[in-house]
Amino acid sequence: MNEHTQKTLGELKDMLENGECSAVDLVKKSLKTIKEENDEINAYLEVFDDALEEAEEADKRRKKGEQGALLGIPIAVKDNMLIEGKTVSAGSKILENYTASYDAFVIQKLKESGAVIVGRTNLDEFAMGGSTENSAFGVVRNPHDKTRVAGGSSGGSAAAVAMGSVPVSLGSDTGGSIREPAAFCGCVGLKPTYGTVSRNGLIAMGSSLDQIGPFANTVDDVELLFRVIEGHDPKDSTSLLHPEFATADKNTLTIGVPRSFFKEGVRSDVLEQFEATLEMLKTAGHTIKDIELPYIKYSLPVYYIIMPAEASTNLSRFDGMRYGLHVEGKDLLEEYKKSRGKGFGKEVRRRIMLGTYVLSSGYYDAYYGKATTVRKMIQDDFTRAFKDCDAIATPTTPSPAFTIGEKEDPVSMYLTDIFTVPANIAGIPGISVPMGSVTRHDKKLPIGFQIMAPHMHENTLFTLGRLVEKKTN
Amino acid sequence: MERMIKIEEIEKLAELCRIDVTEDEKKSLASDIESILEYISQIQEVASVESKPEVGVHRNVMREDGKPHKSKLYTESLLKSAPKREGGHVKVKKILSQNQKGL
């Protein structure tokens, strides 16, 4: 933990401007924390050796009068976003030695804003998982209890903030991969509205679900980083042309709670904290309303059809010919099979095969076709609900971080995402804000409060999120 | 209970996916995929209503042809990643085998 990462971005910016500290000071502190903690936590796959040079550059830019939103701020980036000239592994053996040939859109934005990228963070292979146990480079340990997972797939980015090495980081969220690790690690994580942040340069998993978003200690900082990375990008055909965010101008908001959706499976102490948080929002003048989302219970099965279908298609590009691991064989076909067999880990192979199955002739209508119809019905559920309420709240996860190795069968692991997946299915924004902690084996483990809002209503999430964090602090 | 997924199906899937799997793994894949299929099959119980499947607002994403970049500007940086190359090309094994000649 270092004293700088406990400060907000606003405070750090003031310090940099007053000359109380330099970007070089901040980055040195980051590197020191990483050196002390990372052997155990394993949040970083690589620390960039040019980070200090970049910090010097940021200090020079400030002296010249530049005012970038993140000028001189150290940041960590999930290792599935391309940074020109750096290795990008996606947590996979197949890309272990692959060097990115261009900057992702969000990386360009970070560079323009003057942020100093200190390293790339660990993740489940190709972002497939909820615990980073699927990383080809070892599990990330939760800084709050090192026998437990940090969550996933962006576990490294969440732990990087939680271990105090950086004040902010970037992750990606396909079914909860930002919000779940944020909840497990006690930080704030945002999955923005689909289409607000460009996916150009993000290694694709489920293209209709993937979205990049920020991690930080506070809602303010998450908002600030979000403002830096959002915006139209002609290189992403799903990037919104004219993104206009709704203003949060109402004094009192109606918060819908789909209680029947989580009457089972949520730990009682998690539910207690959730109800106490709702009570606090009520005291603050907001209205809490019970709502029904009849089809939301099908979100997870729909997700485990659409996501593998899209992933199996996206991952067909890894053939060992143009880049990545190449294994020799007697002919071209054998080289494909060997390269992919050796390069992809178990969960990735499983999802590619599942995706191929649900897309194959004879099963397509029953699985993929049906799933896209039910997806629309879930979206309609949300549209109906948002006629009467401004936001929807749930616990982020049914329980706190689980122990490493605890969830062996795939379905029990998938169920961790039950409350986060619906936002990706509907393309709406969701945020996880710490709502206190529960105790397991004498250790206090953080848990998260999830708020969802209609498309482009991120401001509602920030308004309510700030109230939740005030209660927690 | 009879398996929904037989080993031969796993073999066929692996072939379609271009992924080598070991004998041992075939069994565990069969049982994993079976339990996942069992879980996702619950969507079959949803009575289909009149609802068009769509995601987000569909629109055509077209643009005018822009100015092309200079020829060979990115060739080297992209080819650098190729496991095998020959001059300005990615080198791969023969695509057609002997017995496919004349196809």
Coordinates of C-alpha atoms in Angstrom, one line a residue:
Chain A
M1 CA 0.0 0.0 0.0
N2 CA 1.4 3.4 -0.7
E3 CA 0.1 6.8 0.5
H4 CA -0.4 8.1 -3.0
T5 CA -2.8 5.5 -4.2
Q6 CA -5.0 6.1 -1.2
K7 CA -5.6 9.6 -2.5
T8 CA -8.2 10.5 -5.1
L9 CA -7.2 11.5 -8.7
G10 CA -8.4 15.0 -7.8
E11 CA -6.0 15.2 -4.8
L12 CA -3.1 13.8 -6.9
K13 CA -3.8 16.3 -9.6
D14 CA -3.6 19.1 -7.1
M15 CA -0.4 17.7 -5.6
L16 CA 1.2 17.5 -9.1
E17 CA 0.1 21.0 -9.9
N18 CA 1.4 22.5 -6.7
G19 CA 4.7 20.7 -7.1
E20 CA 4.2 18.7 -3.9
C21 CA 5.1 15.6 -5.9
S22 CA 6.1 14.7 -9.5
A23 CA 4.9 12.0 -11.9
V24 CA 8.2 10.4 -11.3
D25 CA 7.5 10.2 -7.6
L26 CA 4.1 8.6 -8.2
V27 CA 5.5 6.0 -10.6
K28 CA 8.4 5.2 -8.3
K29 CA 5.9 4.5 -5.5
S30 CA 3.9 2.3 -7.8
L31 CA 6.9 0.3 -8.9
K32 CA 8.0 -0.1 -5.3
T33 CA 4.6 -1.4 -4.2
I34 CA 4.6 -3.8 -7.2
K35 CA 8.0 -5.0 -6.3
E36 CA 7.0 -5.7 -2.7
E37 CA 3.6 -7.2 -3.3
N38 CA 3.4 -8.7 -6.8
D39 CA 5.3 -11.9 -6.2
E40 CA 2.5 -13.0 -3.9
I41 CA -0.5 -11.3 -5.5
N42 CA 0.5 -12.0 -9.2
A43 CA -1.6 -9.0 -10.4
Y44 CA 0.9 -7.9 -13.0
L45 CA 2.2 -10.1 -15.8
E46 CA 4.8 -7.4 -16.8
V47 CA 5.9 -4.1 -15.4
F48 CA 7.0 -1.8 -18.2
D49 CA 10.7 -0.8 -18.1
D50 CA 9.9 2.5 -19.7
A51 CA 7.4 3.6 -17.1
L52 CA 9.8 6.0 -15.4
E53 CA 10.8 7.5 -18.7
E54 CA 7.1 8.1 -19.5
A55 CA 6.7 9.7 -16.1
E56 CA 9.6 12.1 -16.8
E57 CA 7.9 12.9 -20.1
A58 CA 4.7 13.6 -18.2
D59 CA 6.5 16.0 -15.9
K60 CA 8.0 17.8 -18.9
R61 CA 4.6 18.1 -20.4
R62 CA 3.2 19.6 -17.2
K63 CA 6.1 22.1 -17.1
K64 CA 5.2 23.2 -20.6
G65 CA 1.7 24.0 -19.3
E66 CA -0.2 20.9 -20.5
Q67 CA -3.3 19.9 -18.5
G68 CA -4.1 16.3 -19.5
A69 CA -6.9 14.8 -17.4
L70 CA -4.5 12.0 -16.2
L71 CA -1.1 13.7 -16.8
G72 CA 1.4 11.8 -14.7
I73 CA -1.0 9.4 -13.1
P74 CA 0.1 5.7 -13.0
I75 CA -2.4 3.2 -14.4
A76 CA -2.5 -0.5 -15.0
V77 CA -4.1 -2.1 -18.1
K78 CA -5.6 -5.6 -18.5
D79 CA -3.5 -7.7 -20.7
N80 CA -6.1 -8.0 -23.5
M81 CA -5.7 -4.4 -24.8
L82 CA -3.1 -3.7 -27.4
I83 CA -0.2 -1.3 -26.5
E84 CA 2.1 -0.8 -29.5
G85 CA 5.4 -2.5 -29.1
K86 CA 4.5 -4.3 -25.9
T87 CA 3.6 -8.0 -25.4
V88 CA -0.1 -8.7 -25.2
S89 CA -0.8 -12.2 -24.1
A90 CA -4.5 -12.3 -23.2
G91 CA -3.4 -14.6 -20.4
S92 CA -2.8 -17.3 -23.0
K93 CA 0.2 -19.5 -24.1
I94 CA -0.9 -18.9 -27.7
L95 CA -0.1 -15.2 -27.5
E96 CA 2.7 -15.5 -24.9
N97 CA 5.3 -13.9 -27.3
Y98 CA 3.0 -11.7 -29.4
T99 CA 3.9 -8.0 -29.7
A100 CA 1.1 -5.6 -30.4
S101 CA 1.5 -3.7 -33.7
Y102 CA -0.8 -0.8 -32.8
D103 CA -2.5 1.0 -29.9
A104 CA -6.0 0.2 -28.9
F105 CA -8.4 3.2 -29.0
V106 CA -8.5 3.3 -25.2
I107 CA -4.7 3.2 -25.0
Q108 CA -4.5 6.2 -27.5
K109 CA -6.9 8.0 -25.2
L110 CA -4.8 7.2 -22.1
K111 CA -1.6 8.4 -23.8
E112 CA -3.3 11.6 -25.0
S113 CA -4.4 12.3 -21.4
G114 CA -0.9 11.8 -20.1
A115 CA -1.4 8.7 -18.0
V116 CA 1.7 6.5 -17.4
I117 CA 0.9 2.8 -18.1
V118 CA 3.0 1.0 -15.5
G119 CA 2.2 -2.6 -16.6
R120 CA -0.2 -5.2 -18.0
T121 CA -2.4 -7.1 -15.6
N122 CA -3.2 -10.8 -15.3
L123 CA -6.6 -12.2 -16.4
D124 CA -8.4 -15.4 -17.2
E125 CA -7.2 -16.7 -20.5
F126 CA -9.0 -14.6 -23.2
A127 CA -11.0 -13.1 -20.4
M128 CA -12.9 -16.4 -20.0
G129 CA -13.5 -16.9 -16.3
G130 CA -14.5 -15.4 -13.0
S131 CA -11.5 -16.0 -10.9
T132 CA -8.3 -15.7 -13.0
E133 CA -7.7 -19.4 -12.2
N134 CA -7.8 -19.9 -16.0
S135 CA -4.8 -17.7 -16.6
A136 CA -1.9 -19.5 -18.3
F137 CA 0.3 -17.5 -16.0
G138 CA -1.0 -18.3 -12.5
V139 CA -3.9 -17.2 -10.3
V140 CA -4.2 -13.6 -8.9
R141 CA -4.5 -13.7 -5.1
N142 CA -7.0 -11.4 -3.4
P143 CA -5.1 -8.7 -1.4
H144 CA -7.8 -9.0 1.4
D145 CA -7.2 -12.7 1.8
K146 CA -4.4 -14.4 -0.1
T147 CA -6.1 -17.8 0.0
R148 CA -8.9 -16.4 -2.0
V149 CA -9.4 -15.4 -5.7
A150 CA -9.4 -11.7 -6.7
G151 CA -12.3 -12.5 -9.1
G152 CA -12.1 -12.3 -12.8
S153 CA -11.6 -12.1 -15.5
S154 CA -10.1 -8.7 -14.8
G155 CA -8.7 -9.9 -11.5
G156 CA -5.3 -8.4 -12.0
S157 CA -6.6 -4.9 -12.7
A158 CA -8.9 -5.1 -9.6
A159 CA -6.0 -6.4 -7.4
A160 CA -3.6 -3.8 -8.8
V161 CA -5.9 -1.1 -7.3
A162 CA -6.7 -3.0 -4.2
M163 CA -3.0 -3.7 -3.4
G164 CA -2.4 0.0 -3.7
S165 CA -0.1 -0.1 -6.7
V166 CA -2.1 2.3 -8.9
P167 CA -5.0 4.6 -8.2
V168 CA -6.9 3.5 -11.4
S169 CA -6.8 0.6 -13.9
L170 CA -8.7 -0.6 -17.0
G171 CA -10.5 -3.9 -17.4
S172 CA -13.1 -5.4 -19.7
D173 CA -16.5 -6.8 -18.9
T174 CA -18.3 -9.4 -21.0
G175 CA -20.5 -10.9 -18.3
G176 CA -19.3 -9.3 -15.1
S177 CA -15.5 -9.3 -15.6
I178 CA -15.1 -5.8 -14.1
R179 CA -17.9 -5.7 -11.5
E180 CA -17.3 -9.1 -9.9
P181 CA -13.5 -8.6 -9.3
A182 CA -14.3 -5.0 -8.1
A183 CA -16.7 -6.5 -5.6
F184 CA -14.3 -9.2 -4.4
C185 CA -11.4 -6.7 -4.1
G186 CA -13.3 -3.8 -2.5
C187 CA -13.0 -1.3 -5.3
V188 CA -15.4 0.5 -7.7
G189 CA -15.8 -0.9 -11.2
L190 CA -17.9 0.3 -14.1
K191 CA -19.2 -1.6 -17.2
P192 CA -20.3 1.3 -19.4
T193 CA -23.2 1.2 -21.9
Y194 CA -22.4 -1.0 -24.9
G195 CA -21.0 1.2 -27.7
T196 CA -19.7 4.0 -25.5
V197 CA -16.1 2.8 -25.3
S198 CA -14.4 1.6 -28.5
R199 CA -13.5 -2.1 -28.7
N200 CA -10.8 -1.4 -31.3
G201 CA -7.7 -3.1 -30.0
L202 CA -9.4 -5.2 -27.4
I203 CA -8.8 -8.9 -28.0
A204 CA -12.4 -10.0 -28.7
M205 CA -14.3 -12.6 -26.8
G206 CA -18.1 -12.0 -27.2
S207 CA -18.3 -9.0 -29.5
S208 CA -21.9 -8.1 -28.7
L209 CA -21.2 -8.2 -25.0
D210 CA -17.6 -7.0 -24.5
Q211 CA -17.1 -3.5 -23.1
I212 CA -14.0 -1.8 -21.6
G213 CA -14.3 0.0 -18.3
P214 CA -12.5 1.5 -15.3
F215 CA -11.5 0.4 -11.8
A216 CA -10.7 2.9 -9.0
N217 CA -11.1 3.4 -5.2
T218 CA -13.8 6.0 -5.6
V219 CA -16.8 6.6 -7.9
D220 CA -15.4 10.0 -8.8
D221 CA -12.2 8.5 -10.1
V222 CA -14.1 5.8 -12.0
E223 CA -16.2 8.6 -13.6
L224 CA -13.0 10.6 -14.5
L225 CA -11.4 7.7 -16.2
F226 CA -14.6 6.8 -18.0
R227 CA -14.7 10.4 -19.4
V228 CA -11.2 9.9 -20.7
I229 CA -11.8 6.6 -22.6
E230 CA -15.4 7.1 -24.0
G231 CA -16.1 8.5 -27.4
H232 CA -16.9 7.6 -31.0
D233 CA -14.3 5.6 -32.9
P234 CA -14.8 5.0 -36.6
K235 CA -12.7 1.8 -36.3
D236 CA -15.4 0.1 -34.1
S237 CA -18.6 -0.4 -36.1
T238 CA -20.6 -0.8 -32.9
S239 CA -19.2 2.5 -31.4
L240 CA -22.1 4.9 -30.9
L241 CA -22.1 7.7 -33.4
H242 CA -23.3 10.6 -31.2
P243 CA -23.1 9.4 -27.7
E244 CA -25.2 11.7 -25.5
F245 CA -25.4 11.0 -21.8
A246 CA -28.6 11.6 -19.9
T247 CA -28.1 14.2 -17.1
A248 CA -29.0 13.1 -13.6
D249 CA -31.1 16.1 -12.7
K250 CA -33.7 14.4 -10.5
N251 CA -33.4 14.9 -6.8
T252 CA -35.2 11.8 -5.9
L253 CA -34.8 8.6 -7.8
T254 CA -36.8 5.3 -7.9
I255 CA -34.7 2.2 -7.5
G256 CA -36.2 -1.1 -8.6
V257 CA -35.3 -4.2 -6.7
P258 CA -36.0 -7.6 -8.4
R259 CA -36.2 -9.5 -5.1
S260 CA -37.6 -12.7 -6.5
F261 CA -34.6 -12.9 -8.8
F262 CA -32.2 -13.3 -5.8
K263 CA -34.4 -14.9 -3.2
E264 CA -32.3 -18.0 -3.4
G265 CA -28.5 -18.5 -3.4
V266 CA -27.5 -15.2 -1.9
R267 CA -25.7 -15.5 1.4
S268 CA -27.7 -14.1 4.3
D269 CA -25.0 -11.7 5.5
V270 CA -24.6 -10.3 2.0
L271 CA -28.3 -9.8 1.8
E272 CA -28.3 -8.1 5.1
Q273 CA -25.8 -5.5 3.9
F274 CA -27.7 -5.1 0.7
E275 CA -31.0 -4.3 2.6
A276 CA -29.1 -1.9 4.9
T277 CA -27.7 -0.1 1.9
L278 CA -31.2 0.2 0.4
E279 CA -32.5 1.5 3.7
M280 CA -29.8 4.2 3.6
L281 CA -30.8 5.2 0.0
K282 CA -34.4 5.4 1.3
T283 CA -33.3 7.7 4.2
A284 CA -31.5 9.9 1.6
G285 CA -34.9 10.5 0.0
H286 CA -35.0 7.9 -2.8
T287 CA -37.8 5.5 -3.4
I288 CA -37.3 1.7 -3.3
K289 CA -39.7 -0.3 -5.4
D290 CA -40.1 -4.1 -5.8
I291 CA -40.0 -5.0 -9.4
E292 CA -40.4 -8.2 -11.5
L293 CA -38.2 -9.1 -14.4
P294 CA -39.9 -12.3 -15.6
Y295 CA -37.2 -13.4 -18.1
I296 CA -34.1 -12.2 -16.2
K297 CA -33.6 -15.7 -14.8
Y298 CA -32.7 -16.9 -18.3
S299 CA -29.9 -14.4 -18.6
L300 CA -27.1 -16.8 -17.6
P301 CA -28.2 -19.7 -19.9
V302 CA -28.7 -17.2 -22.8
Y303 CA -25.2 -15.8 -22.0
Y304 CA -23.6 -19.3 -22.1
I305 CA -25.0 -19.7 -25.6
I306 CA -24.3 -16.3 -27.2
M307 CA -20.9 -15.8 -25.6
P308 CA -19.3 -19.1 -26.6
A309 CA -20.9 -18.8 -30.1
E310 CA -19.2 -15.4 -30.6
A311 CA -16.0 -16.5 -28.9
S312 CA -15.6 -19.6 -31.0
T313 CA -16.0 -17.4 -34.1
N314 CA -13.6 -14.7 -32.8
L315 CA -10.9 -17.2 -31.7
S316 CA -10.8 -18.9 -35.1
R317 CA -8.3 -16.3 -36.1
F318 CA -5.7 -17.9 -33.9
D319 CA -4.4 -20.5 -36.4
G320 CA -0.7 -20.3 -35.7
M321 CA 0.1 -19.0 -39.1
R322 CA 0.1 -15.2 -39.0
Y323 CA 1.0 -14.7 -35.3
G324 CA 1.1 -16.5 -32.0
L325 CA 2.2 -20.0 -31.1
H326 CA 3.0 -22.3 -34.1
V327 CA 3.4 -26.0 -33.7
E328 CA 4.9 -28.0 -36.6
G329 CA 2.8 -30.8 -38.2
K330 CA 2.8 -33.0 -41.2
D331 CA 0.3 -30.8 -43.1
L332 CA -1.5 -27.6 -42.7
L333 CA -4.5 -29.1 -41.0
E334 CA -2.4 -30.8 -38.4
E335 CA -0.5 -27.6 -37.7
Y336 CA -3.8 -25.8 -37.0
K337 CA -5.0 -28.5 -34.7
K338 CA -1.7 -28.8 -32.8
S339 CA -1.1 -25.1 -32.5
R340 CA -4.6 -24.5 -31.2
G341 CA -4.6 -27.6 -29.0
K342 CA -1.4 -26.6 -27.4
G343 CA -1.9 -22.9 -27.3
F344 CA -5.4 -22.7 -25.8
G345 CA -6.1 -23.7 -22.2
K346 CA -8.8 -26.0 -21.0
E347 CA -11.6 -23.4 -20.5
V348 CA -10.9 -21.8 -23.8
R349 CA -11.1 -25.1 -25.6
R350 CA -14.3 -25.9 -23.8
R351 CA -15.9 -22.6 -24.8
I352 CA -14.8 -22.9 -28.4
M353 CA -16.3 -26.4 -28.6
L354 CA -19.5 -25.3 -26.9
G355 CA -19.8 -22.4 -29.3
T356 CA -19.2 -24.6 -32.2
Y357 CA -21.9 -27.0 -30.9
V358 CA -24.6 -24.4 -30.5
L359 CA -23.9 -22.9 -33.9
S360 CA -23.7 -26.3 -35.7
S361 CA -26.3 -27.3 -38.2
G362 CA -29.2 -29.1 -36.5
Y363 CA -28.7 -27.3 -33.1
Y364 CA -28.5 -23.7 -34.3
D365 CA -32.2 -23.0 -34.0
A366 CA -32.7 -24.7 -30.7
Y367 CA -29.7 -22.9 -29.1
Y368 CA -28.4 -19.9 -30.8
G369 CA -31.6 -18.9 -32.5
K370 CA -33.6 -19.4 -29.4
A371 CA -31.1 -17.5 -27.3
T372 CA -31.2 -14.4 -29.5
T373 CA -35.0 -14.4 -29.1
V374 CA -34.9 -14.7 -25.3
R375 CA -32.2 -12.1 -25.2
K376 CA -34.7 -9.6 -26.8
M377 CA -37.3 -10.7 -24.2
I378 CA -34.8 -9.9 -21.4
Q379 CA -34.1 -6.5 -23.0
D380 CA -37.9 -5.9 -23.1
D381 CA -38.0 -6.8 -19.4
F382 CA -35.5 -4.0 -18.7
T383 CA -37.3 -1.5 -20.9
R384 CA -40.6 -2.1 -19.1
A385 CA -38.9 -1.8 -15.7
F386 CA -37.2 1.4 -16.6
K387 CA -40.5 3.0 -17.3
D388 CA -41.2 3.1 -13.6
C389 CA -37.7 3.3 -12.1
D390 CA -34.5 5.1 -12.7
A391 CA -32.2 2.4 -11.6
I392 CA -32.1 -1.3 -10.6
A393 CA -30.1 -2.6 -7.7
T394 CA -28.8 -6.1 -6.8
P395 CA -25.9 -7.5 -4.8
T396 CA -23.0 -7.7 -7.3
T397 CA -22.3 -11.3 -6.4
P398 CA -24.2 -13.9 -4.3
S399 CA -21.2 -14.3 -2.0
P400 CA -17.8 -12.8 -1.2
A401 CA -14.5 -14.0 -2.9
F402 CA -14.3 -17.8 -2.8
T403 CA -11.1 -19.7 -2.0
I404 CA -8.7 -20.7 -4.8
G405 CA -9.7 -24.1 -6.2
E406 CA -13.1 -24.1 -4.6
K407 CA -15.2 -24.1 -7.7
E408 CA -14.2 -27.0 -9.8
D409 CA -17.1 -27.7 -12.1
P410 CA -17.8 -25.1 -14.8
V411 CA -21.5 -24.4 -14.0
S412 CA -20.9 -23.5 -10.4
M413 CA -18.2 -21.1 -11.5
Y414 CA -20.6 -19.6 -14.1
L415 CA -23.2 -19.0 -11.4
T416 CA -21.0 -16.4 -9.8
D417 CA -22.0 -14.1 -12.7
I418 CA -25.7 -14.5 -12.2
F419 CA -26.3 -10.8 -11.3
T420 CA -23.8 -9.2 -13.6
V421 CA -24.6 -11.0 -16.9
P422 CA -28.0 -9.4 -17.4
A423 CA -26.5 -5.9 -18.0
N424 CA -24.3 -7.3 -20.8
I425 CA -27.3 -9.2 -22.3
A426 CA -29.2 -5.8 -22.4
G427 CA -26.2 -3.6 -23.2
I428 CA -27.0 -1.3 -20.3
P429 CA -24.4 0.2 -17.9
G430 CA -23.7 -1.3 -14.4
I431 CA -21.5 -0.3 -11.6
S432 CA -20.3 -2.2 -8.5
V433 CA -19.6 -0.1 -5.4
P434 CA -18.3 -1.5 -2.1
M435 CA -21.2 -1.9 0.4
G436 CA -19.2 -3.2 3.4
S437 CA -17.8 -6.5 4.3
V438 CA -18.7 -10.0 5.6
T439 CA -16.5 -12.2 7.7
R440 CA -15.2 -15.6 6.7
H441 CA -12.6 -17.4 8.9
D442 CA -11.9 -14.2 10.8
K443 CA -11.1 -12.3 7.7
K444 CA -13.2 -9.4 6.5
L445 CA -14.0 -9.7 2.9
P446 CA -15.5 -6.9 0.8
I447 CA -18.8 -7.2 -1.0
G448 CA -20.4 -5.1 -3.8
F449 CA -23.6 -3.2 -4.4
Q450 CA -24.6 -3.3 -8.1
I451 CA -26.6 -0.5 -9.7
M452 CA -27.9 -0.8 -13.3
A453 CA -29.5 2.0 -15.3
P454 CA -30.9 2.5 -18.8
H455 CA -28.6 3.0 -21.8
M456 CA -26.5 6.2 -21.5
H457 CA -27.6 6.8 -17.9
E458 CA -24.1 6.4 -16.4
N459 CA -24.7 9.6 -14.5
T460 CA -27.5 8.0 -12.4
L461 CA -25.0 5.2 -11.5
F462 CA -22.4 7.9 -10.4
T463 CA -25.0 9.8 -8.3
L464 CA -26.3 6.7 -6.5
G465 CA -22.8 5.2 -6.3
R466 CA -21.5 8.2 -4.4
L467 CA -24.2 7.8 -1.8
V468 CA -23.4 4.1 -1.4
E469 CA -19.7 4.7 -0.9
K470 CA -20.4 7.5 1.6
K471 CA -22.4 5.0 3.7
T472 CA -19.7 2.4 3.4
N473 CA -16.9 4.8 4.4
Chain B
M1 CA -28.8 -42.0 -17.8
E2 CA -27.7 -42.1 -21.3
R3 CA -25.2 -39.4 -22.3
M4 CA -26.4 -36.6 -24.5
I5 CA -22.9 -36.1 -25.7
K6 CA -21.0 -39.1 -27.0
I7 CA -17.2 -39.3 -27.4
E8 CA -17.6 -39.4 -31.2
E9 CA -19.4 -36.1 -31.0
I10 CA -16.6 -34.6 -29.0
E11 CA -14.2 -35.9 -31.7
K12 CA -16.3 -34.3 -34.4
L13 CA -16.5 -31.0 -32.6
A14 CA -12.7 -31.0 -32.0
E15 CA -12.3 -31.6 -35.7
L16 CA -14.6 -28.7 -36.6
C17 CA -12.8 -26.5 -34.1
R18 CA -9.4 -27.5 -35.4
I19 CA -8.3 -28.4 -31.9
D20 CA -6.3 -31.5 -30.9
V21 CA -7.6 -33.1 -27.7
T22 CA -6.2 -36.0 -25.9
E23 CA -8.1 -39.2 -25.1
D24 CA -8.4 -38.3 -21.4
E25 CA -9.6 -34.9 -22.2
K26 CA -12.3 -36.2 -24.5
K27 CA -14.1 -37.8 -21.5
S28 CA -13.9 -34.7 -19.3
L29 CA -15.0 -32.5 -22.1
A30 CA -18.0 -34.8 -22.8
S31 CA -19.1 -34.5 -19.2
D32 CA -18.4 -30.8 -18.9
I33 CA -20.2 -29.9 -22.1
E34 CA -23.1 -32.2 -21.2
S35 CA -23.6 -30.4 -17.8
I36 CA -23.4 -27.0 -19.5
L37 CA -25.9 -28.1 -22.2
E38 CA -28.2 -29.3 -19.5
Y39 CA -28.0 -25.9 -17.8
I40 CA -28.5 -23.8 -20.9
S41 CA -31.3 -26.0 -22.2
Q42 CA -33.6 -24.4 -19.7
I43 CA -34.2 -21.7 -22.3
Q44 CA -36.3 -24.3 -24.2
E45 CA -39.0 -23.8 -21.6
V46 CA -39.6 -20.2 -22.6
A47 CA -42.6 -20.0 -24.8
S48 CA -41.6 -18.0 -27.8
V49 CA -43.5 -14.8 -28.1
E50 CA -43.7 -12.5 -31.0
S51 CA -40.3 -10.9 -30.5
K52 CA -37.8 -10.1 -33.1
P53 CA -34.3 -11.1 -32.1
E54 CA -32.2 -7.9 -32.2
V55 CA -29.4 -6.4 -30.3
G56 CA -29.1 -2.7 -30.0
V57 CA -30.0 -0.3 -32.8
H58 CA -29.2 -1.8 -36.1
R59 CA -27.8 0.4 -38.7
N60 CA -25.6 0.1 -41.7
V61 CA -22.0 0.9 -41.0
M62 CA -20.7 2.2 -44.3
R63 CA -18.3 4.9 -45.2
E64 CA -16.8 6.5 -48.2
D65 CA -13.5 5.1 -49.2
G66 CA -10.8 7.1 -47.4
K67 CA -7.3 7.9 -48.5
P68 CA -5.4 4.6 -48.5
H69 CA -2.2 4.5 -46.5
K70 CA 1.1 4.3 -48.3
S71 CA 1.9 0.9 -49.7
K72 CA 4.0 -1.4 -47.5
L73 CA 3.7 1.0 -44.5
Y74 CA 2.5 -1.7 -42.1
T75 CA 3.9 -4.8 -43.9
E76 CA 7.0 -5.2 -41.8
S77 CA 5.3 -4.6 -38.4
L78 CA 2.6 -7.2 -39.3
L79 CA 4.9 -9.8 -40.9
K80 CA 7.2 -9.6 -37.9
S81 CA 4.7 -11.6 -35.9
A82 CA 4.4 -14.4 -38.4
P83 CA 6.1 -17.7 -37.3
K84 CA 7.3 -18.3 -40.8
R85 CA 7.7 -15.9 -43.7
E86 CA 9.3 -15.7 -47.1
G87 CA 10.0 -12.2 -48.2
G88 CA 6.8 -10.2 -48.0
H89 CA 4.6 -13.3 -47.4
V90 CA 3.4 -15.5 -44.6
K91 CA 4.7 -19.0 -45.4
V92 CA 2.4 -21.9 -44.8
K93 CA 2.3 -25.6 -45.7
K94 CA 0.7 -26.8 -49.0
I95 CA -3.0 -26.2 -48.9
L96 CA -3.9 -29.0 -51.4
S97 CA -2.5 -32.5 -50.8
Q98 CA -1.6 -35.0 -53.6
N99 CA -4.9 -36.8 -53.6
Q100 CA -6.8 -33.6 -53.9
K101 CA -5.1 -32.7 -57.1
G102 CA -7.4 -31.8 -59.9
L103 CA -10.2 -30.8 -57.6

